[in-house]
Amino acid sequence: MRSVRARAALGATLVVAVALIAAGVSVLLVLRTNLIDQTDLQAEVAAHETASQVALGTALDRLDLPDGDERPVQIVDEKGRVRAVSEGLESISGTATGQVKPQGAVQPPAGDDDDDGQEQDDDPRPGEVSSAEPRFSTGSATVDGESAEYRFAAVEAANGDGLTLTVYAGAPLAPEQDAVNTVREAMLVGLPLLLVVVGGVTWLVTRRALQPVEGIRSEMAAITASEDLSRRVPEPGSRDEVARLARTTNETLAALEASVQRQRAFVADASHELRSPIASLRTQLEVGVAHPELLDVPGAVEDTVRLQQLAADLLLLARLDAGERPGSTRLDLAALVREETSQRTGDRIAVVVEAGEGLEVAGSRVQLARVLGNLLDNAQRHARTSVSASVTRQGRQVVLSVADDGDGVPDSERERIFERFVRLDDARSRDEGGAGLGLAIARDVAVRHGGTLEPGRAAAGGALFELRLPAA
């Protein structure tokens, strides 16, 4: 039962079994009811035919009674005395009395009415058959030594002398029982066979449907064992759920492969970027040990600061890749821009700030300050004479724009500049161009805050970076 095929086959078999049993029971009940109704009709017809003879005044010993084997008849009076029976009737049950021996004729007393002298409403008038609905009962009768079950219909009639008699005429239940038994036996034989067919077909169909899934599983196991993320699982030609599963699995493998390649490239680039300042610092320290008078302390401090900044950038990227989410603190972005720009003392070009009031966003003050610092550092490296920062509100967004009058970003490079460790040709200097992580960090922080960071062209012809964040 650990197999999906087994559970599917068992489930389908149980559902079909319950449905067939319910349908079979319903069919048997309807069939039995219809057959009993037909038997009742036959008994009623026989009872009415005999009652009509009684109402016409035919003597009881001269009644033309039906064949006892097919329609056993018993006639009783109001006192329950048997007055006539069909030929060959030896015993009977289900009627007013079990006697089968006719008793002598008894004349009804004059005025055989109710206590108030009024004739009962249900009693038939002399020479008539009662118009009331016949009464039906189930019993048995023995005719010529053979016993069987019957349905009896009771019909009252009054002869010309005013004697009210009840005619019990039966119809055999054997045809009904035979038909019900035949249908029941057919169901008992056919139901297990049908369930076996349903279970087998479900097993085969499920097995065929799950073959692509097994192919996907085996290929995934092989990929895991080989660690080769360039492999893909087979995609069936159908358009069902299994095909969509295969396509989604391949998309996941492609994303995983790209992520692994990006991580490997990131580690390689980080190692390369770290190696240069570390090697430079080591060289200066070794020279200082051998020749103290040649020690370049400012250069060593600069390399140490650069190494510290690079380590901080790598740590922030690692936290962002790990899914670190910013807080939900409300902060005034315009006030943040004014405060951060006022504290920048090493800029070669003064930053012009245009910011209103009450432009609030939700997020991390430290991370948004880092984005602003990276954008301003990038503008300072490329600007000729001017750098500006503005904060405005556009609809439901707060927009931070940083612009310069440099050469701008070529259209073909507008997405590549956000890749890690990417520096454009005119920013290749490691002393001035940085490690190529500033814009990558800025975009990652923007995405974590539910916003965007897109490049453009400023009015002065230089680069324009717009950070759009949802207004708080």
GROMACS .gro file of C-alpha atoms in nm:
model
  472
    1MET     CA    1   0.000   0.000   0.000
    2ARG     CA    2   0.304   0.229  -0.015
    3SER     CA    3   0.262   0.244  -0.392
    4VAL     CA    4   0.052   0.516  -0.552
    5ARG     CA    5  -0.069   0.259  -0.805
    6ALA     CA    6  -0.190   0.026  -0.528
    7ARG     CA    7  -0.368   0.306  -0.344
    8ALA     CA    8  -0.528   0.432  -0.665
    9ALA     CA    9  -0.643   0.083  -0.764
   10LEU     CA   10  -0.779   0.011  -0.417
   11GLY     CA   11  -0.953   0.347  -0.397
   12ALA     CA   12  -1.115   0.307  -0.738
   13THR     CA   13  -1.223  -0.048  -0.655
   14LEU     CA   14  -1.377   0.059  -0.326
   15VAL     CA   15  -1.563   0.347  -0.487
   16VAL     CA   16  -1.697   0.127  -0.765
   17ALA     CA   17  -1.787  -0.145  -0.513
   18VAL     CA   18  -1.987   0.098  -0.299
   19ALA     CA   19  -2.160   0.240  -0.607
   20LEU     CA   20  -2.242  -0.105  -0.747
   21ILE     CA   21  -2.367  -0.237  -0.414
   22ALA     CA   22  -2.591   0.068  -0.369
   23ALA     CA   23  -2.716   0.039  -0.727
   24GLY     CA   24  -2.769  -0.338  -0.692
   25VAL     CA   25  -2.966  -0.303  -0.371
   26SER     CA   26  -3.177  -0.030  -0.531
   27VAL     CA   27  -3.243  -0.246  -0.838
   28LEU     CA   28  -3.342  -0.544  -0.623
   29LEU     CA   29  -3.577  -0.332  -0.411
   30VAL     CA   30  -3.740  -0.175  -0.716
   31LEU     CA   31  -3.767  -0.511  -0.891
   32ARG     CA   32  -3.916  -0.679  -0.585
   33THR     CA   33  -4.164  -0.394  -0.535
   34ASN     CA   34  -4.276  -0.405  -0.897
   35LEU     CA   35  -4.315  -0.782  -0.895
   36ILE     CA   36  -4.512  -0.774  -0.570
   37ASP     CA   37  -4.737  -0.506  -0.719
   38GLN     CA   38  -4.801  -0.733  -1.016
   39THR     CA   39  -4.872  -1.025  -0.784
   40ASP     CA   40  -5.112  -0.809  -0.583
   41LEU     CA   41  -5.291  -0.714  -0.903
   42GLN     CA   42  -5.330  -1.080  -0.998
   43ALA     CA   43  -5.464  -1.163  -0.653
   44GLU     CA   44  -5.703  -0.867  -0.664
   45VAL     CA   45  -5.840  -0.971  -1.003
   46ALA     CA   46  -5.902  -1.325  -0.881
   47ALA     CA   47  -6.067  -1.197  -0.561
   48HIS     CA   48  -6.295  -0.961  -0.752
   49GLU     CA   49  -6.398  -1.231  -0.997
   50THR     CA   50  -6.502  -1.462  -0.711
   51ALA     CA   51  -6.664  -1.176  -0.516
   52SER     CA   52  -6.869  -1.085  -0.824
   53GLN     CA   53  -7.009  -1.439  -0.835
   54VAL     CA   54  -7.099  -1.414  -0.466
   55ALA     CA   55  -7.273  -1.080  -0.522
   56LEU     CA   56  -7.472  -1.226  -0.810
   57GLY     CA   57  -7.616  -1.487  -0.575
   58THR     CA   58  -7.429  -1.792  -0.700
   59ALA     CA   59  -7.448  -2.067  -0.443
   60LEU     CA   60  -7.122  -2.115  -0.258
   61ASP     CA   61  -7.100  -2.479  -0.359
   62ARG     CA   62  -7.145  -2.381  -0.723
   63LEU     CA   63  -6.885  -2.104  -0.743
   64ASP     CA   64  -6.645  -2.123  -1.033
   65LEU     CA   65  -6.325  -2.092  -0.830
   66PRO     CA   66  -5.982  -2.062  -0.999
   67ASP     CA   67  -5.730  -2.342  -0.997
   68GLY     CA   68  -5.602  -2.388  -0.643
   69ASP     CA   69  -5.245  -2.433  -0.758
   70GLU     CA   70  -5.238  -2.087  -0.917
   71ARG     CA   71  -5.505  -1.897  -0.720
   72PRO     CA   72  -5.602  -2.053  -0.384
   73VAL     CA   73  -5.931  -1.906  -0.262
   74GLN     CA   74  -6.086  -1.897   0.086
   75ILE     CA   75  -6.428  -1.747   0.160
   76VAL     CA   76  -6.522  -1.661   0.517
   77ASP     CA   77  -6.821  -1.490   0.672
   78GLU     CA   78  -6.835  -1.212   0.927
   79LYS     CA   79  -6.790  -1.460   1.213
   80GLY     CA   80  -6.471  -1.599   1.063
   81ARG     CA   81  -6.632  -1.927   0.960
   82VAL     CA   82  -6.502  -2.082   0.641
   83ARG     CA   83  -6.783  -2.106   0.385
   84ALA     CA   84  -6.592  -2.224   0.076
   85VAL     CA   85  -6.238  -2.299  -0.041
   86SER     CA   86  -6.078  -2.381  -0.372
   87GLU     CA   87  -6.026  -2.742  -0.468
   88GLY     CA   88  -5.724  -2.917  -0.319
   89LEU     CA   89  -5.653  -2.650  -0.052
   90GLU     CA   90  -5.511  -2.833   0.250
   91SER     CA   91  -5.379  -2.549   0.467
   92ILE     CA   92  -5.354  -2.172   0.454
   93SER     CA   93  -5.202  -1.884   0.654
   94GLY     CA   94  -5.212  -1.507   0.617
   95THR     CA   95  -5.592  -1.485   0.599
   96ALA     CA   96  -5.861  -1.441   0.863
   97THR     CA   97  -5.849  -1.806   0.966
   98GLY     CA   98  -5.637  -2.108   0.901
   99GLN     CA   99  -5.937  -2.341   0.862
  100VAL     CA  100  -5.988  -2.502   0.522
  101LYS     CA  101  -6.302  -2.708   0.591
  102PRO     CA  102  -6.624  -2.534   0.487
  103GLN     CA  103  -6.889  -2.521   0.760
  104GLY     CA  104  -7.263  -2.546   0.712
  105ALA     CA  105  -7.459  -2.257   0.576
  106VAL     CA  106  -7.578  -2.010   0.837
  107GLN     CA  107  -7.841  -1.751   0.762
  108PRO     CA  108  -7.760  -1.402   0.887
  109PRO     CA  109  -7.990  -1.269   1.158
  110ALA     CA  110  -8.249  -1.024   1.049
  111GLY     CA  111  -8.118  -0.669   1.059
  112ASP     CA  112  -7.754  -0.761   1.106
  113ASP     CA  113  -7.650  -0.401   1.153
  114ASP     CA  114  -7.453  -0.193   1.404
  115ASP     CA  115  -7.583  -0.125   1.753
  116ASP     CA  116  -7.758   0.189   1.638
  117GLY     CA  117  -7.950  -0.003   1.374
  118GLN     CA  118  -7.757   0.169   1.095
  119GLU     CA  119  -7.567  -0.037   0.832
  120GLN     CA  120  -7.188   0.008   0.844
  121ASP     CA  121  -7.050   0.237   0.578
  122ASP     CA  122  -6.783  -0.016   0.469
  123ASP     CA  123  -7.022  -0.313   0.440
  124PRO     CA  124  -7.137  -0.387   0.084
  125ARG     CA  125  -7.507  -0.374   0.006
  126PRO     CA  126  -7.683  -0.697  -0.085
  127GLY     CA  127  -7.588  -0.808  -0.435
  128GLU     CA  128  -7.284  -0.579  -0.452
  129VAL     CA  129  -6.906  -0.600  -0.414
  130SER     CA  130  -6.742  -0.363  -0.168
  131SER     CA  131  -6.591  -0.055  -0.328
  132ALA     CA  132  -6.324  -0.029  -0.061
  133GLU     CA  133  -5.961  -0.094  -0.149
  134PRO     CA  134  -5.865  -0.460  -0.112
  135ARG     CA  135  -5.654  -0.561   0.182
  136PHE     CA  136  -5.329  -0.740   0.101
  137SER     CA  137  -5.131  -0.983   0.312
  138THR     CA  138  -4.853  -1.235   0.270
  139GLY     CA  139  -4.901  -1.597   0.369
  140SER     CA  140  -4.865  -1.955   0.257
  141ALA     CA  141  -5.091  -2.229   0.130
  142THR     CA  142  -5.065  -2.602   0.069
  143VAL     CA  143  -5.246  -2.730  -0.238
  144ASP     CA  144  -5.240  -3.099  -0.323
  145GLY     CA  145  -4.944  -3.151  -0.093
  146GLU     CA  146  -4.730  -2.868  -0.232
  147SER     CA  147  -4.667  -2.561  -0.017
  148ALA     CA  148  -4.580  -2.215  -0.149
  149GLU     CA  149  -4.590  -1.850  -0.048
  150TYR     CA  150  -4.871  -1.628  -0.175
  151ARG     CA  151  -4.995  -1.271  -0.169
  152PHE     CA  152  -5.362  -1.261  -0.067
  153ALA     CA  153  -5.614  -0.996  -0.161
  154ALA     CA  154  -5.929  -0.963   0.057
  155VAL     CA  155  -6.249  -0.836  -0.111
  156GLU     CA  156  -6.591  -0.820   0.058
  157ALA     CA  157  -6.918  -0.896  -0.115
  158ALA     CA  158  -7.283  -0.942  -0.004
  159ASN     CA  159  -7.516  -1.199  -0.162
  160GLY     CA  160  -7.880  -1.148  -0.219
  161ASP     CA  161  -7.966  -1.272   0.133
  162GLY     CA  162  -7.758  -0.992   0.284
  163LEU     CA  163  -7.481  -1.225   0.400
  164THR     CA  164  -7.145  -1.043   0.385
  165LEU     CA  165  -6.858  -1.266   0.286
  166THR     CA  166  -6.487  -1.196   0.252
  167VAL     CA  167  -6.309  -1.353  -0.040
  168TYR     CA  168  -5.937  -1.423   0.002
  169ALA     CA  169  -5.767  -1.496  -0.328
  170GLY     CA  170  -5.396  -1.560  -0.356
  171ALA     CA  171  -5.133  -1.520  -0.624
  172PRO     CA  172  -4.804  -1.710  -0.599
  173LEU     CA  173  -4.483  -1.527  -0.503
  174ALA     CA  174  -4.264  -1.788  -0.667
  175PRO     CA  175  -4.210  -1.588  -0.992
  176GLU     CA  176  -4.115  -1.281  -0.793
  177GLN     CA  177  -3.878  -1.478  -0.573
  178ASP     CA  178  -3.724  -1.654  -0.872
  179ALA     CA  179  -3.667  -1.327  -1.055
  180VAL     CA  180  -3.515  -1.156  -0.750
  181ASN     CA  181  -3.296  -1.457  -0.675
  182THR     CA  182  -3.178  -1.472  -1.037
  183VAL     CA  183  -3.083  -1.104  -1.039
  184ARG     CA  184  -2.916  -1.134  -0.697
  185GLU     CA  185  -2.711  -1.436  -0.803
  186ALA     CA  186  -2.607  -1.258  -1.122
  187MET     CA  187  -2.493  -0.962  -0.917
  188LEU     CA  188  -2.305  -1.179  -0.669
  189VAL     CA  189  -2.117  -1.341  -0.957
  190GLY     CA  190  -2.071  -1.032  -1.174
  191LEU     CA  191  -1.980  -0.783  -0.901
  192PRO     CA  192  -1.649  -0.948  -0.797
  193LEU     CA  193  -1.553  -0.996  -1.161
  194LEU     CA  194  -1.630  -0.633  -1.238
  195LEU     CA  195  -1.431  -0.517  -0.935
  196VAL     CA  196  -1.135  -0.727  -1.046
  197VAL     CA  197  -1.155  -0.566  -1.390
  198VAL     CA  198  -1.181  -0.216  -1.241
  199GLY     CA  199  -0.886  -0.277  -1.008
  200GLY     CA  200  -0.674  -0.426  -1.286
  201VAL     CA  201  -0.752  -0.152  -1.536
  202THR     CA  202  -0.687   0.118  -1.275
  203TRP     CA  203  -0.356  -0.047  -1.187
  204LEU     CA  204  -0.246  -0.060  -1.551
  205VAL     CA  205  -0.364   0.291  -1.635
  206THR     CA  206  -0.202   0.436  -1.323
  207ARG     CA  207   0.118   0.248  -1.397
  208ARG     CA  208   0.128   0.386  -1.749
  209ALA     CA  209   0.046   0.737  -1.627
  210LEU     CA  210   0.321   0.725  -1.363
  211GLN     CA  211   0.594   0.597  -1.595
  212PRO     CA  212   0.704   0.955  -1.680
  213VAL     CA  213   0.713   1.034  -1.308
  214GLU     CA  214   0.943   0.738  -1.251
  215GLY     CA  215   1.161   0.868  -1.535
  216ILE     CA  216   1.176   1.209  -1.367
  217ARG     CA  217   1.261   1.051  -1.032
  218SER     CA  218   1.538   0.831  -1.171
  219GLU     CA  219   1.693   1.121  -1.362
  220MET     CA  220   1.679   1.343  -1.053
  221ALA     CA  221   1.852   1.068  -0.856
  222ALA     CA  222   2.120   1.048  -1.123
  223ILE     CA  223   2.164   1.426  -1.121
  224THR     CA  224   2.197   1.424  -0.742
  225ALA     CA  225   2.455   1.146  -0.755
  226SER     CA  226   2.660   1.307  -1.034
  227GLU     CA  227   2.616   1.670  -0.913
  228ASP     CA  228   2.585   1.765  -1.280
  229LEU     CA  229   2.323   2.039  -1.280
  230SER     CA  230   2.342   2.078  -1.658
  231ARG     CA  231   2.138   1.760  -1.704
  232ARG     CA  232   1.760   1.781  -1.742
  233VAL     CA  233   1.475   1.541  -1.675
  234PRO     CA  234   1.280   1.400  -1.973
  235GLU     CA  235   0.969   1.595  -2.068
  236PRO     CA  236   0.677   1.385  -2.201
  237GLY     CA  237   0.500   1.506  -2.511
  238SER     CA  238   0.163   1.524  -2.336
  239ARG     CA  239   0.013   1.842  -2.195
  240ASP     CA  240  -0.097   1.698  -1.862
  241GLU     CA  241   0.019   1.753  -1.506
  242VAL     CA  242   0.320   1.523  -1.545
  243ALA     CA  243   0.448   1.727  -1.840
  244ARG     CA  244   0.406   2.047  -1.639
  245LEU     CA  245   0.589   1.882  -1.349
  246ALA     CA  246   0.879   1.793  -1.580
  247ARG     CA  247   0.897   2.146  -1.721
  248THR     CA  248   0.886   2.299  -1.374
  249THR     CA  249   1.157   2.058  -1.257
  250ASN     CA  250   1.380   2.157  -1.549
  251GLU     CA  251   1.317   2.525  -1.478
  252THR     CA  252   1.414   2.462  -1.115
  253LEU     CA  253   1.729   2.281  -1.225
  254ALA     CA  254   1.814   2.568  -1.460
  255ALA     CA  255   1.765   2.822  -1.180
  256LEU     CA  256   1.970   2.606  -0.944
  257GLU     CA  257   2.247   2.570  -1.202
  258ALA     CA  258   2.251   2.946  -1.259
  259SER     CA  259   2.258   3.004  -0.882
  260VAL     CA  260   2.547   2.763  -0.833
  261GLN     CA  261   2.739   2.917  -1.122
  262ARG     CA  262   2.672   3.262  -0.980
  263GLN     CA  263   2.792   3.153  -0.639
  264ARG     CA  264   3.105   2.997  -0.786
  265ALA     CA  265   3.175   3.311  -0.986
  266PHE     CA  266   3.106   3.517  -0.675
  267VAL     CA  267   3.355   3.315  -0.470
  268ALA     CA  268   3.614   3.335  -0.747
  269ASP     CA  269   3.567   3.711  -0.792
  270ALA     CA  270   3.566   3.769  -0.417
  271SER     CA  271   3.888   3.571  -0.382
  272HIS     CA  272   4.043   3.772  -0.666
  273GLU     CA  273   3.932   4.104  -0.518
  274LEU     CA  274   4.056   4.010  -0.171
  275ARG     CA  275   4.387   3.881  -0.298
  276SER     CA  276   4.498   4.218  -0.438
  277PRO     CA  277   4.468   4.434  -0.121
  278ILE     CA  278   4.596   4.151   0.096
  279ALA     CA  279   4.899   4.101  -0.129
  280SER     CA  280   4.963   4.476  -0.141
  281LEU     CA  281   4.936   4.508   0.235
  282ARG     CA  282   5.166   4.210   0.291
  283THR     CA  283   5.421   4.352   0.052
  284GLN     CA  284   5.424   4.688   0.230
  285LEU     CA  285   5.460   4.523   0.569
  286GLU     CA  286   5.744   4.298   0.450
  287VAL     CA  287   5.924   4.600   0.302
  288GLY     CA  288   5.868   4.785   0.628
  289VAL     CA  289   6.023   4.503   0.826
  290ALA     CA  290   6.328   4.488   0.602
  291HIS     CA  291   6.358   4.863   0.550
  292PRO     CA  292   6.163   5.060   0.812
  293GLU     CA  293   6.249   5.386   0.645
  294LEU     CA  294   6.058   5.274   0.330
  295LEU     CA  295   5.733   5.177   0.509
  296ASP     CA  296   5.428   5.341   0.338
  297VAL     CA  297   5.194   5.377   0.632
  298PRO     CA  298   4.924   5.578   0.449
  299GLY     CA  299   4.921   5.319   0.170
  300ALA     CA  300   4.891   5.036   0.420
  301VAL     CA  301   4.605   5.215   0.593
  302GLU     CA  302   4.433   5.272   0.255
  303ASP     CA  303   4.466   4.905   0.162
  304THR     CA  304   4.332   4.806   0.503
  305VAL     CA  305   4.033   5.036   0.469
  306ARG     CA  306   3.964   4.902   0.119
  307LEU     CA  307   3.991   4.547   0.250
  308GLN     CA  308   3.753   4.631   0.534
  309GLN     CA  309   3.497   4.784   0.296
  310LEU     CA  310   3.517   4.484   0.065
  311ALA     CA  311   3.465   4.244   0.355
  312ALA     CA  312   3.163   4.447   0.470
  313ASP     CA  313   3.016   4.439   0.118
  314LEU     CA  314   3.065   4.063   0.093
  315LEU     CA  315   2.903   4.011   0.433
  316LEU     CA  316   2.602   4.223   0.337
  317LEU     CA  317   2.560   4.032   0.010
  318ALA     CA  318   2.577   3.703   0.198
  319ARG     CA  319   2.301   3.818   0.433
  320LEU     CA  320   2.086   3.933   0.141
  321ASP     CA  321   2.138   3.602  -0.041
  322ALA     CA  322   2.037   3.420   0.277
  323GLY     CA  323   1.697   3.593   0.258
  324GLU     CA  324   1.743   3.863   0.520
  325ARG     CA  325   1.438   4.088   0.523
  326PRO     CA  326   1.441   4.454   0.619
  327GLY     CA  327   1.241   4.575   0.914
  328SER     CA  328   0.912   4.760   0.887
  329THR     CA  329   1.025   5.082   1.057
  330ARG     CA  330   0.870   5.397   0.914
  331LEU     CA  331   1.130   5.656   0.817
  332ASP     CA  332   1.136   5.985   0.630
  333LEU     CA  333   1.341   5.920   0.316
  334ALA     CA  334   1.385   6.293   0.246
  335ALA     CA  335   1.525   6.352   0.594
  336LEU     CA  336   1.754   6.051   0.550
  337VAL     CA  337   1.894   6.195   0.226
  338ARG     CA  338   1.957   6.537   0.381
  339GLU     CA  339   2.126   6.385   0.683
  340GLU     CA  340   2.348   6.143   0.490
  341THR     CA  341   2.462   6.399   0.233
  342SER     CA  342   2.548   6.650   0.504
  343GLN     CA  343   2.785   6.398   0.662
  344ARG     CA  344   2.984   6.329   0.342
  345THR     CA  345   3.312   6.516   0.379
  346GLY     CA  346   3.536   6.357   0.117
  347ASP     CA  347   3.329   6.430  -0.195
  348ARG     CA  348   3.508   6.623  -0.469
  349ILE     CA  349   3.173   6.762  -0.590
  350ALA     CA  350   2.908   6.898  -0.356
  351VAL     CA  351   2.578   6.713  -0.373
  352VAL     CA  352   2.272   6.925  -0.451
  353VAL     CA  353   1.969   6.794  -0.256
  354GLU     CA  354   1.604   6.858  -0.345
  355ALA     CA  355   1.368   6.686  -0.101
  356GLY     CA  356   1.029   6.767   0.039
  357GLU     CA  357   0.880   6.672   0.373
  358GLY     CA  358   0.683   6.372   0.497
  359LEU     CA  359   0.799   6.131   0.226
  360GLU     CA  360   0.794   5.817   0.442
  361VAL     CA  361   0.877   5.458   0.351
  362ALA     CA  362   0.903   5.137   0.552
  363GLY     CA  363   1.235   4.956   0.578
  364SER     CA  364   1.583   4.946   0.721
  365ARG     CA  365   1.751   5.283   0.775
  366VAL     CA  366   2.098   5.130   0.761
  367GLN     CA  367   2.037   4.948   0.432
  368LEU     CA  368   1.868   5.245   0.262
  369ALA     CA  369   2.153   5.469   0.376
  370ARG     CA  370   2.390   5.217   0.221
  371VAL     CA  371   2.199   5.236  -0.110
  372LEU     CA  372   2.217   5.616  -0.108
  373GLY     CA  373   2.589   5.607  -0.028
  374ASN     CA  374   2.661   5.360  -0.309
  375LEU     CA  375   2.466   5.568  -0.562
  376LEU     CA  376   2.642   5.890  -0.456
  377ASP     CA  377   2.985   5.720  -0.465
  378ASN     CA  378   2.910   5.598  -0.817
  379ALA     CA  379   2.800   5.948  -0.923
  380GLN     CA  380   3.114   6.106  -0.769
  381ARG     CA  381   3.339   5.875  -0.973
  382HIS     CA  382   3.177   5.963  -1.305
  383ALA     CA  383   3.051   6.323  -1.266
  384ARG     CA  384   3.232   6.619  -1.418
  385THR     CA  385   3.087   6.917  -1.233
  386SER     CA  386   2.755   6.828  -1.069
  387VAL     CA  387   2.585   6.557  -0.860
  388SER     CA  388   2.223   6.588  -0.745
  389ALA     CA  389   1.986   6.387  -0.527
  390SER     CA  390   1.610   6.440  -0.510
  391VAL     CA  391   1.318   6.276  -0.331
  392THR     CA  392   0.967   6.305  -0.475
  393ARG     CA  393   0.637   6.123  -0.452
  394GLN     CA  394   0.476   5.971  -0.761
  395GLY     CA  395   0.142   5.811  -0.692
  396ARG     CA  396   0.189   5.541  -0.428
  397GLN     CA  397   0.567   5.544  -0.461
  398VAL     CA  398   0.848   5.752  -0.315
  399VAL     CA  399   1.126   5.806  -0.573
  400LEU     CA  400   1.490   5.875  -0.484
  401SER     CA  401   1.684   6.003  -0.788
  402VAL     CA  402   2.063   6.043  -0.806
  403ALA     CA  403   2.199   6.212  -1.122
  404ASP     CA  404   2.538   6.332  -1.252
  405ASP     CA  405   2.671   6.504  -1.564
  406GLY     CA  406   2.919   6.235  -1.664
  407ASP     CA  407   2.919   6.017  -1.970
  408GLY     CA  408   2.617   5.813  -1.854
  409VAL     CA  409   2.557   5.442  -1.885
  410PRO     CA  410   2.548   5.288  -2.234
  411ASP     CA  411   2.216   5.126  -2.316
  412SER     CA  412   2.384   4.789  -2.370
  413GLU     CA  413   2.536   4.798  -2.021
  414ARG     CA  414   2.231   4.905  -1.819
  415GLU     CA  415   2.164   4.559  -1.680
  416ARG     CA  416   2.520   4.432  -1.665
  417ILE     CA  417   2.628   4.708  -1.427
  418PHE     CA  418   2.411   4.547  -1.157
  419GLU     CA  419   2.605   4.222  -1.176
  420ARG     CA  420   2.856   4.160  -0.900
  421PHE     CA  421   3.219   4.255  -0.956
  422VAL     CA  422   3.136   4.428  -1.285
  423ARG     CA  423   3.316   4.756  -1.365
  424LEU     CA  424   3.284   4.946  -1.691
  425ASP     CA  425   3.597   5.016  -1.895
  426ASP     CA  426   3.635   5.371  -1.771
  427ALA     CA  427   3.606   5.254  -1.409
  428ARG     CA  428   3.860   4.972  -1.419
  429SER     CA  429   4.102   5.137  -1.178
  430ARG     CA  430   4.095   4.945  -0.853
  431ASP     CA  431   4.186   5.258  -0.666
  432GLU     CA  432   3.898   5.462  -0.807
  433GLY     CA  433   3.649   5.212  -0.948
  434GLY     CA  434   3.589   5.004  -0.638
  435ALA     CA  435   3.518   4.632  -0.641
  436GLY     CA  436   3.205   4.651  -0.856
  437LEU     CA  437   2.964   4.559  -0.573
  438GLY     CA  438   2.798   4.893  -0.500
  439LEU     CA  439   2.521   4.881  -0.760
  440ALA     CA  440   2.463   4.507  -0.705
  441ILE     CA  441   2.409   4.572  -0.334
  442ALA     CA  442   2.185   4.871  -0.409
  443ARG     CA  443   1.954   4.671  -0.637
  444ASP     CA  444   1.936   4.374  -0.396
  445VAL     CA  445   1.838   4.606  -0.111
  446ALA     CA  446   1.577   4.775  -0.331
  447VAL     CA  447   1.421   4.439  -0.421
  448ARG     CA  448   1.417   4.331  -0.053
  449HIS     CA  449   1.224   4.652   0.024
  450GLY     CA  450   0.963   4.576  -0.243
  451GLY     CA  451   1.096   4.841  -0.478
  452THR     CA  452   1.307   4.879  -0.792
  453LEU     CA  453   1.632   5.043  -0.895
  454GLU     CA  454   1.660   5.136  -1.262
  455PRO     CA  455   1.921   5.334  -1.459
  456GLY     CA  456   1.840   5.613  -1.701
  457ARG     CA  457   1.978   5.929  -1.857
  458ALA     CA  458   1.986   6.253  -1.662
  459ALA     CA  459   1.887   6.592  -1.802
  460ALA     CA  460   2.255   6.692  -1.802
  461GLY     CA  461   2.342   6.388  -2.011
  462GLY     CA  462   2.494   6.177  -1.738
  463ALA     CA  463   2.368   5.875  -1.548
  464LEU     CA  464   2.039   5.875  -1.358
  465PHE     CA  465   1.946   5.610  -1.101
  466GLU     CA  466   1.589   5.599  -0.967
  467LEU     CA  467   1.507   5.406  -0.651
  468ARG     CA  468   1.131   5.351  -0.625
  469LEU     CA  469   0.987   5.234  -0.293
  470PRO     CA  470   0.626   5.188  -0.179
  471ALA     CA  471   0.507   5.481   0.025
  472ALA     CA  472   0.442   5.396   0.391
   0.00000   0.00000   0.00000
